[in-house]
Amino acid sequence: MGKGLAYSSTEKTLITELVQKHYIVENKKTDSTSIHEKNNAWEKITQEFNSMGNHPIRTLVQVKKCWNNIKTKRKSEITAHKQALLRTGGGPEVPKLLENPAIDQFANIALEIPGSIDSDVQCTVTPDGTLEFSCFDDENVSDSNDNDVQTFTKNIENEVTSKQFSNENVTRTKKEKQHHKINKLNFTSEISSRMERLENQKKNDEEMHGLLKQEILLKIENERELLKKRKVETEISENELNFQQERHQMEIETLKKRLIYDSDSN
């Protein structure tokens, strides 16, 4: 399968051209859709690479690793060149760095800070006190594919965690809605019971008020009858008193006349 065999310049050029064709592999998004599209693009790149030219068959992981090494080496070259331009103490003119736009457009070269030393650049001090920078070969460049795998795994774990959290939220929301529905039914039932009790109490109060009103009216009527009876009795008593007074007056008059008669007779 060609494992461990160094890549020729022709293979590197072919991989660079295929990445330019399927540029989606350099998409920085890490959502599930983008990851799926990038994986499909890498499969196409690997198939097209193995179907072209006379070179060993490479796996998807090997092709992807080669491309990452190409980018890393190019970044190291740019960084070393910038460090050489910033050296102090004079010295020979630094040769102009050859442009490689096919790789530079994907290597984030514009983001490099002048004067910074890339982790893939080896720096040594010469006997005359100057600095020398050298880049690692393809076989010695750190494998950034491990970082891609870790990033992919972390993204999947985050996505699974997010889905689990989302499912928990959905379950919690359903339980809260069900609990709210039960509380609402209980509240509605309690309100209905209270309204029914108030309605019954209102009817009882109205009936009681009616009975009290009838009782008061009966008492008033009885008092009126009693007053009428007392008035009649009073009138009768007054008539009897008048009659007795008249009789007494007549008796007095009779006695007076008798006394006068007796007096005249004597």
PDB file of N, CA, C and O in Angstrom, residues 140-168:
ATOM      1  N   ASN A 140       9.670  14.195   8.991  1.00  0.00           N
ATOM      2  CA  ASN A 140       9.891  14.632  10.369  1.00  0.00           C
ATOM      3  C   ASN A 140       8.868  15.651  10.837  1.00  0.00           C
ATOM      4  O   ASN A 140       8.891  16.068  11.983  1.00  0.00           O
ATOM      5  N   VAL A 141       8.027  16.133   9.916  1.00  0.00           N
ATOM      6  CA  VAL A 141       7.031  17.134  10.305  1.00  0.00           C
ATOM      7  C   VAL A 141       5.989  16.478  11.194  1.00  0.00           C
ATOM      8  O   VAL A 141       5.559  15.357  10.936  1.00  0.00           O
ATOM      9  N   SER A 142       5.613  17.176  12.247  1.00  0.00           N
ATOM     10  CA  SER A 142       4.632  16.606  13.186  1.00  0.00           C
ATOM     11  C   SER A 142       3.327  16.340  12.471  1.00  0.00           C
ATOM     12  O   SER A 142       2.909  17.107  11.607  1.00  0.00           O
ATOM     13  N   ASP A 143       2.744  15.271  12.847  1.00  0.00           N
ATOM     14  CA  ASP A 143       1.515  14.826  12.188  1.00  0.00           C
ATOM     15  C   ASP A 143       0.328  15.612  12.734  1.00  0.00           C
ATOM     16  O   ASP A 143      -0.119  15.388  13.855  1.00  0.00           O
ATOM     17  N   SER A 144      -0.145  16.569  11.924  1.00  0.00           N
ATOM     18  CA  SER A 144      -1.298  17.370  12.367  1.00  0.00           C
ATOM     19  C   SER A 144      -2.599  16.615  12.198  1.00  0.00           C
ATOM     20  O   SER A 144      -3.653  17.088  12.618  1.00  0.00           O
ATOM     21  N   ASN A 145      -2.513  15.423  11.555  1.00  0.00           N
ATOM     22  CA  ASN A 145      -3.744  14.644  11.390  1.00  0.00           C
ATOM     23  C   ASN A 145      -4.306  14.195  12.734  1.00  0.00           C
ATOM     24  O   ASN A 145      -5.515  14.041  12.895  1.00  0.00           O
ATOM     25  N   ASP A 146      -3.365  13.966  13.714  1.00  0.00           N
ATOM     26  CA  ASP A 146      -3.836  13.580  15.048  1.00  0.00           C
ATOM     27  C   ASP A 146      -4.713  14.673  15.638  1.00  0.00           C
ATOM     28  O   ASP A 146      -5.720  14.394  16.289  1.00  0.00           O
ATOM     29  N   ASN A 147      -4.289  15.935  15.397  1.00  0.00           N
ATOM     30  CA  ASN A 147      -5.098  17.046  15.897  1.00  0.00           C
ATOM     31  C   ASN A 147      -6.464  17.066  15.225  1.00  0.00           C
ATOM     32  O   ASN A 147      -7.475  17.373  15.857  1.00  0.00           O
ATOM     33  N   ASP A 148      -6.475  16.744  13.908  1.00  0.00           N
ATOM     34  CA  ASP A 148      -7.758  16.704  13.201  1.00  0.00           C
ATOM     35  C   ASP A 148      -8.658  15.624  13.778  1.00  0.00           C
ATOM     36  O   ASP A 148      -9.862  15.826  13.952  1.00  0.00           O
ATOM     37  N   VAL A 149      -8.061  14.452  14.078  1.00  0.00           N
ATOM     38  CA  VAL A 149      -8.851  13.361  14.650  1.00  0.00           C
ATOM     39  C   VAL A 149      -9.380  13.755  16.020  1.00  0.00           C
ATOM     40  O   VAL A 149     -10.546  13.519  16.356  1.00  0.00           O
ATOM     41  N   GLN A 150      -8.490  14.386  16.832  1.00  0.00           N
ATOM     42  CA  GLN A 150      -8.927  14.815  18.159  1.00  0.00           C
ATOM     43  C   GLN A 150     -10.028  15.859  18.057  1.00  0.00           C
ATOM     44  O   GLN A 150     -11.005  15.819  18.808  1.00  0.00           O
ATOM     45  N   THR A 151      -9.843  16.802  17.103  1.00  0.00           N
ATOM     46  CA  THR A 151     -10.872  17.830  16.916  1.00  0.00           C
ATOM     47  C   THR A 151     -12.184  17.214  16.476  1.00  0.00           C
ATOM     48  O   THR A 151     -13.264  17.566  16.976  1.00  0.00           O
ATOM     49  N   PHE A 152     -12.092  16.268  15.518  1.00  0.00           N
ATOM     50  CA  PHE A 152     -13.303  15.598  15.039  1.00  0.00           C
ATOM     51  C   PHE A 152     -13.988  14.837  16.175  1.00  0.00           C
ATOM     52  O   PHE A 152     -15.205  14.912  16.354  1.00  0.00           O
ATOM     53  N   THR A 153     -13.170  14.097  16.966  1.00  0.00           N
ATOM     54  CA  THR A 153     -13.735  13.337  18.090  1.00  0.00           C
ATOM     55  C   THR A 153     -14.385  14.263  19.107  1.00  0.00           C
ATOM     56  O   THR A 153     -15.479  14.001  19.610  1.00  0.00           O
ATOM     57  N   LYS A 154     -13.691  15.380  19.381  1.00  0.00           N
ATOM     58  CA  LYS A 154     -14.237  16.338  20.344  1.00  0.00           C
ATOM     59  C   LYS A 154     -15.539  16.942  19.842  1.00  0.00           C
ATOM     60  O   LYS A 154     -16.494  17.114  20.602  1.00  0.00           O
ATOM     61  N   ASN A 155     -15.575  17.237  18.527  1.00  0.00           N
ATOM     62  CA  ASN A 155     -16.801  17.795  17.950  1.00  0.00           C
ATOM     63  C   ASN A 155     -17.953  16.801  18.041  1.00  0.00           C
ATOM     64  O   ASN A 155     -19.090  17.169  18.337  1.00  0.00           O
ATOM     65  N   ILE A 156     -17.635  15.512  17.757  1.00  0.00           N
ATOM     66  CA  ILE A 156     -18.677  14.483  17.854  1.00  0.00           C
ATOM     67  C   ILE A 156     -19.168  14.358  19.290  1.00  0.00           C
ATOM     68  O   ILE A 156     -20.372  14.269  19.558  1.00  0.00           O
ATOM     69  N   GLU A 157     -18.201  14.359  20.245  1.00  0.00           N
ATOM     70  CA  GLU A 157     -18.590  14.263  21.657  1.00  0.00           C
ATOM     71  C   GLU A 157     -19.443  15.453  22.063  1.00  0.00           C
ATOM     72  O   GLU A 157     -20.441  15.304  22.777  1.00  0.00           O
ATOM     73  N   ASN A 158     -19.031  16.656  21.592  1.00  0.00           N
ATOM     74  CA  ASN A 158     -19.822  17.849  21.910  1.00  0.00           C
ATOM     75  C   ASN A 158     -21.216  17.763  21.311  1.00  0.00           C
ATOM     76  O   ASN A 158     -22.201  18.174  21.931  1.00  0.00           O
ATOM     77  N   GLU A 159     -21.270  17.221  20.073  1.00  0.00           N
ATOM     78  CA  GLU A 159     -22.571  17.100  19.413  1.00  0.00           C
ATOM     79  C   GLU A 159     -23.461  16.103  20.148  1.00  0.00           C
ATOM     80  O   GLU A 159     -24.653  16.344  20.350  1.00  0.00           O
ATOM     81  N   VAL A 160     -22.850  14.962  20.569  1.00  0.00           N
ATOM     82  CA  VAL A 160     -23.618  13.962  21.322  1.00  0.00           C
ATOM     83  C   VAL A 160     -24.090  14.548  22.643  1.00  0.00           C
ATOM     84  O   VAL A 160     -25.239  14.384  23.054  1.00  0.00           O
ATOM     85  N   THR A 161     -23.154  15.254  23.325  1.00  0.00           N
ATOM     86  CA  THR A 161     -23.524  15.888  24.594  1.00  0.00           C
ATOM     87  C   THR A 161     -24.633  16.905  24.394  1.00  0.00           C
ATOM     88  O   THR A 161     -25.569  16.999  25.188  1.00  0.00           O
ATOM     89  N   SER A 162     -24.506  17.675  23.281  1.00  0.00           N
ATOM     90  CA  SER A 162     -25.534  18.675  22.986  1.00  0.00           C
ATOM     91  C   SER A 162     -26.883  18.019  22.732  1.00  0.00           C
ATOM     92  O   SER A 162     -27.917  18.490  23.200  1.00  0.00           O
ATOM     93  N   LYS A 163     -26.857  16.871  21.983  1.00  0.00           N
ATOM     94  CA  LYS A 163     -28.113  16.170  21.718  1.00  0.00           C
ATOM     95  C   LYS A 163     -28.697  15.605  23.003  1.00  0.00           C
ATOM     96  O   LYS A 163     -29.906  15.656  23.223  1.00  0.00           O
ATOM     97  N   GLN A 164     -27.805  15.027  23.857  1.00  0.00           N
ATOM     98  CA  GLN A 164     -28.296  14.502  25.131  1.00  0.00           C
ATOM     99  C   GLN A 164     -28.897  15.614  25.971  1.00  0.00           C
ATOM    100  O   GLN A 164     -29.957  15.456  26.575  1.00  0.00           O
ATOM    101  N   PHE A 165     -28.181  16.756  25.996  1.00  0.00           N
ATOM    102  CA  PHE A 165     -28.698  17.900  26.756  1.00  0.00           C
ATOM    103  C   PHE A 165     -30.021  18.377  26.175  1.00  0.00           C
ATOM    104  O   PHE A 165     -30.954  18.709  26.903  1.00  0.00           O
ATOM    105  N   SER A 166     -30.088  18.370  24.806  1.00  0.00           N
ATOM    106  CA  SER A 166     -31.333  18.778  24.153  1.00  0.00           C
ATOM    107  C   SER A 166     -32.462  17.816  24.485  1.00  0.00           C
ATOM    108  O   SER A 166     -33.588  18.231  24.757  1.00  0.00           O
ATOM    109  N   ASN A 167     -32.141  16.489  24.464  1.00  0.00           N
ATOM    110  CA  ASN A 167     -33.166  15.496  24.808  1.00  0.00           C
ATOM    111  C   ASN A 167     -33.620  15.660  26.255  1.00  0.00           C
ATOM    112  O   ASN A 167     -34.808  15.530  26.565  1.00  0.00           O
ATOM    113  N   GLU A 168     -32.647  15.930  27.139  1.00  0.00           N
ATOM    114  CA  GLU A 168     -33.011  16.154  28.539  1.00  0.00           C
ATOM    115  C   GLU A 168     -33.908  17.376  28.669  1.00  0.00           C
ATOM    116  O   GLU A 168     -34.874  17.374  29.443  1.00  0.00           O
TER     117      GLU A 168
END
